Each structure stands twice: as C-alpha cells, then as structure tokens.
Coordinates of C-alpha atoms in Angstrom, one line a residue:
X260 CA -1.9 15.7 7.7
X261 CA -2.4 18.2 10.5
X262 CA 0.9 19.9 10.1
X263 CA 2.1 23.5 9.7
X264 CA 4.0 23.6 6.4
X265 CA 6.0 26.5 5.2
X266 CA 6.7 26.7 1.5
X267 CA 9.5 28.8 0.1
X268 CA 9.1 29.7 -3.6
X269 CA 12.1 31.0 -5.5
X270 CA 12.3 32.6 -8.9
X271 CA 11.9 29.7 -11.4
X272 CA 9.4 29.1 -14.2
X273 CA 8.3 26.0 -12.3
X274 CA 6.8 28.1 -9.6
X275 CA 3.4 27.6 -11.2
X276 CA 3.5 23.9 -10.2
X277 CA 3.8 24.9 -6.5
X278 CA 0.3 26.3 -6.6
X279 CA -1.0 22.8 -7.0
X280 CA 1.4 21.5 -4.3
X281 CA 0.0 24.1 -1.8
X282 CA -3.5 23.2 -2.8
X283 CA -3.0 19.5 -2.3
X284 CA -1.3 20.0 1.1
X285 CA -4.2 22.3 2.2
X286 CA -6.8 19.7 1.1
X287 CA -4.9 17.0 3.1
X288 CA -5.5 19.0 6.3
X289 CA -2.2 20.9 6.5
X290 CA -2.0 24.6 7.4
X291 CA 0.2 26.2 4.7
X292 CA 2.0 29.5 4.6
X293 CA 4.1 30.8 1.8
X294 CA 7.3 32.8 1.5
X295 CA 8.1 34.1 -2.0
X296 CA 11.3 35.7 -3.2
X297 CA 10.9 38.9 -5.2
X298 CA 11.9 37.0 -8.3
X299 CA 9.3 34.4 -7.7
X300 CA 6.5 37.0 -7.8
X301 CA 7.5 37.6 -11.5
X302 CA 6.1 34.1 -12.3
X303 CA 3.2 33.7 -9.9
X304 CA 1.2 36.4 -8.1
X305 CA 1.3 36.3 -4.3
X306 CA -2.5 36.7 -4.4
X307 CA -2.8 33.2 -6.0
X308 CA -1.1 31.5 -3.1
X309 CA -3.0 33.7 -0.6
X310 CA -6.3 32.5 -2.1
X311 CA -5.2 28.9 -2.1
X312 CA -3.8 28.8 1.5
X313 CA -6.1 31.4 3.1
X314 CA -3.0 32.8 4.7
X315 CA -1.1 36.0 3.9
X316 CA 2.0 35.5 1.7
X317 CA 5.3 36.9 2.9
X318 CA 7.7 38.5 0.5
X319 CA 9.5 41.5 2.0
X320 CA 12.1 41.1 4.7
X321 CA 10.8 44.3 6.4
X322 CA 7.1 44.0 5.6
X323 CA 4.1 44.3 7.9
X324 CA 5.0 42.3 11.0
X325 CA 1.7 43.0 12.8
X326 CA 0.6 39.4 12.7
X327 CA 3.8 38.1 14.3
X328 CA 4.8 37.8 17.9
X329 CA 8.5 38.1 17.1
X330 CA 10.2 39.3 14.0
X331 CA 8.7 37.7 11.0
X332 CA 11.4 35.2 10.0
X333 CA 11.6 33.9 13.6
X334 CA 7.9 33.6 14.0
X335 CA 7.6 31.7 10.7
X336 CA 10.4 29.4 11.7
X337 CA 8.9 28.7 15.1
X338 CA 5.4 28.2 13.6
X339 CA 6.3 25.6 10.9
X340 CA 6.7 21.9 11.5
X341 CA 8.2 21.3 8.1
X342 CA 9.6 23.5 5.3
X343 CA 9.5 22.9 1.5
X344 CA 11.6 24.9 -1.0
X345 CA 10.2 24.6 -4.5
X346 CA 11.4 25.4 -7.0
X347 CA 14.9 25.8 -5.7
X348 CA 17.0 27.8 -8.1
X349 CA 20.8 27.5 -8.4
X350 CA 21.1 30.9 -6.8
X351 CA 19.1 29.9 -3.8
X352 CA 21.1 26.7 -3.4
X353 CA 24.4 28.7 -3.5
X354 CA 23.2 31.2 -0.9
X355 CA 21.8 28.6 1.5
X356 CA 24.9 26.4 1.3
X357 CA 27.0 29.3 2.3
X358 CA 24.7 30.7 5.0
X359 CA 23.9 33.9 3.1
X360 CA 20.8 35.6 4.5
X361 CA 19.9 38.5 2.3
X362 CA 16.1 38.1 2.0
X363 CA 13.2 36.8 4.1
X364 CA 13.4 33.2 2.8
X365 CA 17.2 32.6 3.3
X366 CA 17.0 34.3 6.7
X367 CA 14.1 32.1 7.8
X368 CA 16.0 29.0 6.8
X369 CA 18.9 30.0 9.1
X370 CA 16.4 30.1 12.0
X371 CA 14.7 26.8 11.1
X372 CA 15.9 23.7 12.9
X373 CA 13.3 21.1 11.7
X374 CA 12.9 19.0 8.5
X375 CA 13.5 20.8 5.1
X376 CA 12.8 19.3 1.7
X377 CA 14.5 21.1 -1.2
X378 CA 13.4 20.6 -4.8
X379 CA 16.0 21.9 -7.3
X380 CA 14.7 23.0 -10.7
X381 CA 16.8 24.6 -13.4
X382 CA 18.6 24.2 -16.8
X383 CA 20.5 20.8 -17.0
X384 CA 23.9 22.4 -17.4
X385 CA 23.2 24.6 -14.4
X386 CA 22.2 21.6 -12.4
X387 CA 25.2 19.6 -13.4
X388 CA 27.6 22.4 -12.9
X389 CA 30.2 21.4 -10.2
X390 CA 29.4 24.5 -8.1
X391 CA 25.7 23.5 -7.9
X392 CA 26.6 19.9 -7.2
X393 CA 29.0 21.0 -4.4
X394 CA 26.2 23.2 -2.9
X395 CA 23.8 20.2 -3.0
X396 CA 26.3 18.0 -1.2
X397 CA 26.8 20.7 1.5
X398 CA 23.1 20.8 2.1
X399 CA 22.7 17.0 2.2
X400 CA 25.6 16.9 4.7
X401 CA 23.6 19.2 7.0
X402 CA 20.6 16.8 6.9
X403 CA 18.5 18.7 4.4
X404 CA 16.5 16.4 2.1
X405 CA 16.9 16.8 -1.6
X406 CA 14.3 15.6 -4.1
X407 CA 16.2 15.1 -7.3
X408 CA 14.8 16.9 -10.4
X409 CA 13.0 14.9 -13.1
X410 CA 14.3 14.6 -16.7
X411 CA 12.4 15.9 -19.7
X412 CA 11.7 19.0 -21.8
X413 CA 12.7 22.2 -20.1
X414 CA 11.3 25.7 -20.4
X415 CA 14.6 26.9 -21.9
X416 CA 14.0 24.7 -25.0
X417 CA 16.4 22.0 -24.1
X418 CA 15.8 18.5 -22.7
X419 CA 17.5 16.9 -19.7
X420 CA 17.6 16.7 -15.9
X421 CA 16.2 19.8 -14.2
X422 CA 12.4 19.6 -14.3
X423 CA 10.6 20.2 -11.0
X424 CA 8.9 16.9 -10.1
X425 CA 5.1 16.7 -10.4
X426 CA 3.0 18.0 -7.5
X427 CA 1.8 14.5 -6.7
X428 CA 5.5 13.3 -6.3
X429 CA 6.4 16.3 -4.1
X430 CA 3.4 15.8 -1.8
X431 CA 4.2 12.0 -1.6
X432 CA 7.8 12.8 -0.6
X433 CA 6.5 15.2 2.1
X434 CA 4.1 12.5 3.4
X435 CA 6.9 10.0 3.5
X436 CA 9.3 12.3 5.4
X437 CA 6.6 13.3 7.9
X438 CA 5.6 9.6 8.5
X439 CA 9.2 8.7 9.1
X440 CA 9.3 11.1 11.9
X441 CA 7.1 8.8 14.0
X442 CA 8.9 5.5 13.5
X443 CA 9.8 5.6 17.3
X444 CA 6.3 6.3 18.4
X445 CA 5.6 4.3 21.6
X446 CA 9.3 3.8 22.3
X447 CA 11.4 5.2 25.2
X448 CA 15.0 6.2 24.5
X449 CA 17.7 7.1 27.0
X450 CA 20.5 9.2 25.6
X451 CA 23.6 10.3 27.5
X452 CA 25.7 13.3 26.4
X453 CA 28.5 15.7 27.5
X454 CA 31.5 15.0 29.6
X455 CA 31.5 13.9 33.2
X456 CA 33.7 15.9 35.6
X457 CA 35.5 14.6 38.7
X458 CA 36.1 17.1 41.5
X459 CA 39.6 17.7 42.8
X460 CA 38.4 20.3 45.3
X461 CA 35.4 22.8 45.3
X462 CA 37.1 24.8 42.5
X463 CA 39.0 22.4 40.2
X464 CA 38.0 19.2 38.4
X465 CA 39.3 16.6 36.0
X466 CA 37.3 16.6 32.8
X467 CA 37.4 16.1 29.0
X468 CA 36.7 18.1 25.8
X469 CA 33.2 16.8 25.1
X470 CA 30.7 19.5 24.2
X471 CA 27.6 17.3 24.3
X472 CA 26.6 18.2 20.8
X473 CA 26.4 14.7 19.4
X474 CA 24.2 13.4 22.3
X475 CA 22.0 16.5 22.1
X476 CA 21.4 16.0 18.4
X477 CA 20.6 12.3 18.9
X478 CA 18.1 13.2 21.6
X479 CA 16.5 15.9 19.3
X480 CA 16.2 13.4 16.4
X481 CA 14.7 10.8 18.6
X482 CA 12.0 13.2 19.8
X483 CA 11.3 14.2 16.2
X484 CA 10.9 10.5 15.4
X485 CA 8.2 10.2 18.1
X486 CA 10.1 8.7 21.0
X487 CA 9.8 9.5 24.6
X488 CA 13.3 10.7 25.5
X489 CA 15.3 10.9 28.7
X490 CA 18.5 12.9 28.1
X491 CA 21.2 12.6 30.9
X492 CA 24.0 15.1 30.3
X493 CA 27.3 15.8 32.0
X494 CA 29.0 19.1 31.5
X495 CA 27.7 21.0 28.4
X496 CA 27.1 24.7 27.6
X497 CA 24.4 23.7 25.1
X498 CA 20.7 24.5 25.5
X499 CA 18.8 21.2 26.0
X500 CA 16.4 20.2 23.2
X501 CA 12.7 20.6 23.9
X502 CA 10.0 18.0 24.6
X503 CA 12.1 15.6 26.6
X504 CA 13.1 14.8 30.2
X505 CA 16.5 16.4 30.9
X506 CA 18.7 15.3 33.8
X507 CA 21.9 17.2 34.6
X508 CA 24.7 15.4 36.3
X509 CA 28.4 16.0 37.0
X510 CA 30.4 12.9 38.1
X511 CA 30.4 9.5 36.5
X512 CA 28.8 8.0 39.6
X513 CA 25.9 10.4 39.3
X514 CA 25.4 9.5 35.7
X515 CA 25.5 5.8 36.5
X516 CA 22.8 6.3 39.2
X517 CA 20.6 8.3 36.9
X518 CA 20.9 5.7 34.1
X519 CA 20.2 2.7 36.3
X520 CA 17.1 4.5 37.7
X521 CA 15.6 4.5 34.1
X522 CA 17.2 1.5 32.5
X523 CA 14.4 -1.1 33.1
X524 CA 11.8 1.3 31.6
X525 CA 13.5 2.2 28.3
X526 CA 13.7 0.4 25.0
X527 CA 17.2 1.7 24.1
X528 CA 20.2 3.4 25.6
X529 CA 22.5 5.4 23.4
X530 CA 25.7 6.2 25.4
X531 CA 27.3 9.1 23.6
X532 CA 28.6 10.8 26.8
X533 CA 32.3 11.0 27.4
X534 CA 32.4 9.3 30.8
X535 CA 35.6 9.8 32.9
X536 CA 37.5 6.6 33.4
X537 CA 39.0 7.7 36.7
X538 CA 38.1 10.0 39.6
X539 CA 40.0 11.5 42.6
X540 CA 40.1 9.0 45.4
X541 CA 39.7 11.7 48.1
X542 CA 38.6 15.1 46.8
X543 CA 39.5 18.0 49.1
X544 CA 36.7 19.7 51.0
X545 CA 38.5 23.0 50.7
X546 CA 40.4 24.6 47.8
X547 CA 43.9 23.2 47.6
X548 CA 46.3 26.1 48.0
X549 CA 49.3 26.4 45.7
X550 CA 52.7 25.6 47.2
X551 CA 56.3 25.1 46.0
X552 CA 55.8 21.3 46.2
X553 CA 54.5 19.1 43.4
X554 CA 50.9 18.0 43.8
X555 CA 50.1 14.3 43.6
X556 CA 46.6 13.2 43.0
X557 CA 45.6 9.5 43.6
X558 CA 43.0 8.3 41.0
X559 CA 40.7 5.4 41.3
X560 CA 38.8 3.7 38.5
X561 CA 35.2 4.7 37.9
X562 CA 32.5 2.1 37.3
X563 CA 32.3 1.0 33.7
X564 CA 28.7 2.0 33.1
X565 CA 28.4 0.7 29.5
X566 CA 29.8 -2.7 30.5
X567 CA 27.4 -2.9 33.4
X568 CA 24.4 -2.1 31.1
X569 CA 25.6 -4.8 28.7
X570 CA 25.4 -7.3 31.5
X571 CA 22.0 -6.1 32.7
X572 CA 20.2 -5.7 29.4
X573 CA 17.3 -7.9 28.4
X574 CA 15.6 -6.7 25.3
X575 CA 17.1 -3.2 25.3
X576 CA 19.0 -2.0 22.3
X577 CA 22.4 -0.7 23.6
X578 CA 24.6 1.6 21.5
X579 CA 28.1 2.8 22.5
X580 CA 30.6 5.3 21.1
X581 CA 34.3 4.8 20.6
X582 CA 36.2 8.1 20.4
X583 CA 39.7 7.0 19.5
X584 CA 43.0 8.5 18.3
X585 CA 44.5 5.3 16.8
X586 CA 43.6 1.7 15.8
X587 CA 40.0 3.0 15.5
X588 CA 38.3 -0.2 14.2
X589 CA 40.3 -2.5 16.3
X590 CA 39.5 -0.7 19.6
X591 CA 35.9 -0.2 18.7
X592 CA 35.4 -3.8 17.8
X593 CA 36.9 -4.9 21.1
X594 CA 34.5 -2.5 23.0
X595 CA 31.5 -3.7 20.9
X596 CA 32.1 -7.3 22.0
X597 CA 33.2 -6.7 25.6
X598 CA 30.3 -4.5 26.4
X599 CA 27.6 -6.5 24.6
X600 CA 26.5 -3.7 22.3
X601 CA 24.1 -3.9 19.3
X602 CA 26.4 -1.6 17.4
X603 CA 29.0 1.0 18.1
X604 CA 29.8 4.4 16.6
X605 CA 33.5 5.0 16.1
X606 CA 35.5 8.0 15.1
X607 CA 39.0 9.4 15.1
X608 CA 38.8 12.5 17.3
X609 CA 42.1 13.8 15.8
X610 CA 40.7 14.0 12.3
X611 CA 39.8 17.5 10.9
X612 CA 36.1 18.0 11.1
X613 CA 35.5 15.2 13.7
X614 CA 35.6 14.8 17.4
X615 CA 35.0 17.4 20.2
X616 CA 34.0 21.0 19.9
X617 CA 32.9 21.0 16.2
X618 CA 29.5 20.7 14.6
X619 CA 30.6 17.9 12.2
X620 CA 31.8 14.4 12.5
X621 CA 33.4 11.6 10.5
X622 CA 32.2 8.2 11.9
X623 CA 31.7 4.5 11.2
X624 CA 29.0 2.3 12.5
X625 CA 30.3 -1.2 13.4
X626 CA 27.9 -4.1 13.8
X627 CA 28.2 -7.4 15.7
X628 CA 28.4 -9.4 12.4
X629 CA 31.5 -7.4 11.4
X630 CA 29.8 -5.1 8.9
X631 CA 31.2 -1.6 8.9
X632 CA 29.3 1.5 7.6
X633 CA 31.7 4.4 7.0
X634 CA 30.4 7.9 6.4
X635 CA 31.9 11.0 4.9
X636 CA 32.1 14.2 7.0
X637 CA 28.7 15.3 7.8
X638 CA 26.9 17.4 10.4
X639 CA 26.3 15.8 13.8
X640 CA 22.6 16.4 13.2
X641 CA 22.8 14.3 10.0
X642 CA 24.8 11.6 11.8
X643 CA 22.3 11.5 14.6
X644 CA 19.6 10.8 12.1
X645 CA 21.5 7.8 10.7
X646 CA 22.0 6.5 14.2
X647 CA 18.4 6.9 15.2
X648 CA 17.2 5.3 11.9
X649 CA 19.2 2.2 12.7
X650 CA 18.0 2.1 16.3
X651 CA 14.4 2.3 15.0
X652 CA 15.0 -0.6 12.6
X653 CA 16.3 -2.8 15.4
X654 CA 13.4 -1.8 17.7
X655 CA 10.7 -2.4 15.0
X656 CA 11.8 -5.8 13.9

C-alpha cells in the first residue's frame, strides 16, 4: 500500500489502539504522518507515534513549520492521499460537522478534499445522543466514510456501542476504501459540465444558471477511481479538477463537436452539462445598440447531442440528467427512453438544497427497468460518488 496516509488522533482513551493502526499501515508500505489534538497527548505520547512512523508528529497549530513548503495544515492536506480520524470524539464530530477550525486537525480537514474515514469512539449515551447522530449524518452527506463503533465493555465502566473497532478492522476498511478508488482503472470517461452560452452579439448571450459543480465533482470522483477522464465544460467559474483532460467550450455546437471527437474512444459519457436547447439564428457581428423599439430575436433549435449519442452508441454507457421543475419522474422517464440512456439522474431544481448554484443536490436515479433510487439531500460530491459507482458496476459486468 504505497500511499501517504494522514492520521488524526483526538482525545479519547482508545487512542492507544491507533498506535497499532499506524504500525500496521507502516508495515504495509504506507507513509504515515500523525496529527494529534492536545487532549490526545494526554493518552499517548507524540514520541510513541514518531518512533512508529519515523515522521514528526504535529500537534500545535503554530508549531515549527520549517519542514513544510506552505503553512502546515495546507502542506499536510496536499501531501496525504487519505485521511483517518481515530478515535473520533463527540466534540471532534461536532466541530467538523459545523466547519469549526480551532486547532491543527480541524483546520487540516477543511483543506482536505480526498477520502476521509472517521472512526467514532465514546460512551454509548454520547454516541446515541441526537446531536451526535445529526453530526454523523451531516458528515456522511458530505461523502465522509464512517466506520461504526463496536459494542462491548467501555472504559467508563458501562457496556454498549461506542468501542473503537480493532486495528485489524480499521486497516481492512482503509484497504477496502483505497481499492475501491481504482474500480475504473483502464476505463476512459467523458464528462460534460456547466452551461452552454449562445451569442446574441459580441457582448451579450443567452445562457442558464448551471455552475458546473455537479459535472466537476463527477469528473473528480472518476479520476479518483482510476479512470482516464475528459471533462468538457461550458461556462463555469470553478477551477477544473486535476489529472484530467480539460476542454473549455461555449456554444452547444462547440460542445457537440468536442464530444463527437472523443466519443468512439471512451467507455462512458456522463452528460451533466446544461446544454442550451436554442441558439440565435443570426448573431450580430457588432454590439446591438439600445433603441426605443422592442428587440426581437429569432431562435433556432440546437442539435440534441444526447439523443445523437444514444443513436451512435455501441458498447458505451450513456448517462443523462433531467433538471426539471414539475412532473420529474414522468419527464425523466421519457428522456431515458427517447435518448437510449443506461440510466438518468433526475432532480427538481426548484427544491431547496437542489439544482443550480448550490453545493448540495436532491436526486433520483432512474433505470431502464423502471427501478428508481431516491436519495436524501447530500453534497454534490457524495452524489457524484454514487453515480460513478453505478457506472463502474455497469462497465465491470
């Protein structure tokens, strides 16, 4: 396991078990670094972890940063391929769920955009408290993996759910998560994102409200899962994900041309872009000056890229999106059949926490056999993971 793994240790009695976790990961070939909270040092000495990992242990937010290119929390976040939090106390869960960054560990988590496994460990009543459960739900919705605590005798003298799983179980879960990341190894995925824009004149255009976030998250997850990714994006202010081929387009016709250029060489196309249905028949070469008269624009229909791909596809997995405001399932089903899709992702863009310009979504996946998977509100990153997992299952049959 040649990975850079960052372990965050918080102030719970089970911290002693994490010494063995670090040792096992080190022996498996991983490069391991440790961040400890101040409370964690009351249970295990930083020197113990330092000797096990052969790396300096970080505790203080404003400690010695001589070994880091950037400030410490950014350097650690950039360095690591994976992050483990064990044991995760109720206090840590509460702070992380609400974005509080008051020490080195919580600050590093805010800068970390890769896989995180959190292992809660605490008294049973604390674990079952509605506040703790709500915080866990929040973290899950953001795509953070939670390894449920085990049941048994606890350090506080009671018995119940709250024990940190054994080091062998934690390491096995890490191995499982990291192996899942490569389920698209050898596959090539084309993802479209953002909204296309149709010029009225050199200054003005017709567009839509798409931010591109959903498509960018899908592309990022596909890369993490080992795929070669081509991301074709219309208008978006987002920074493109790393380690992929990025193609910027504007009009629907440009997007069509770019997709068709790559279509025969890809295993799957995920069309999350909001492609304009119409364009200006004759855009003005000069800026249209304002007058007292009404302005009439003649629109012509753009090519239906998704339908065209549905007719051209051979073995490719083709995924579409249906952003609707009414009759969601009815319209999505119709699109699924007419455009020869493997499945379609449908959502009501008028629902709070869904649609354009937000980081969350509320969606359903509709299959050709009529099966519908409906999801609660979750981050677009978490939804992207669910979409890519289903694409991978289809490709690996």
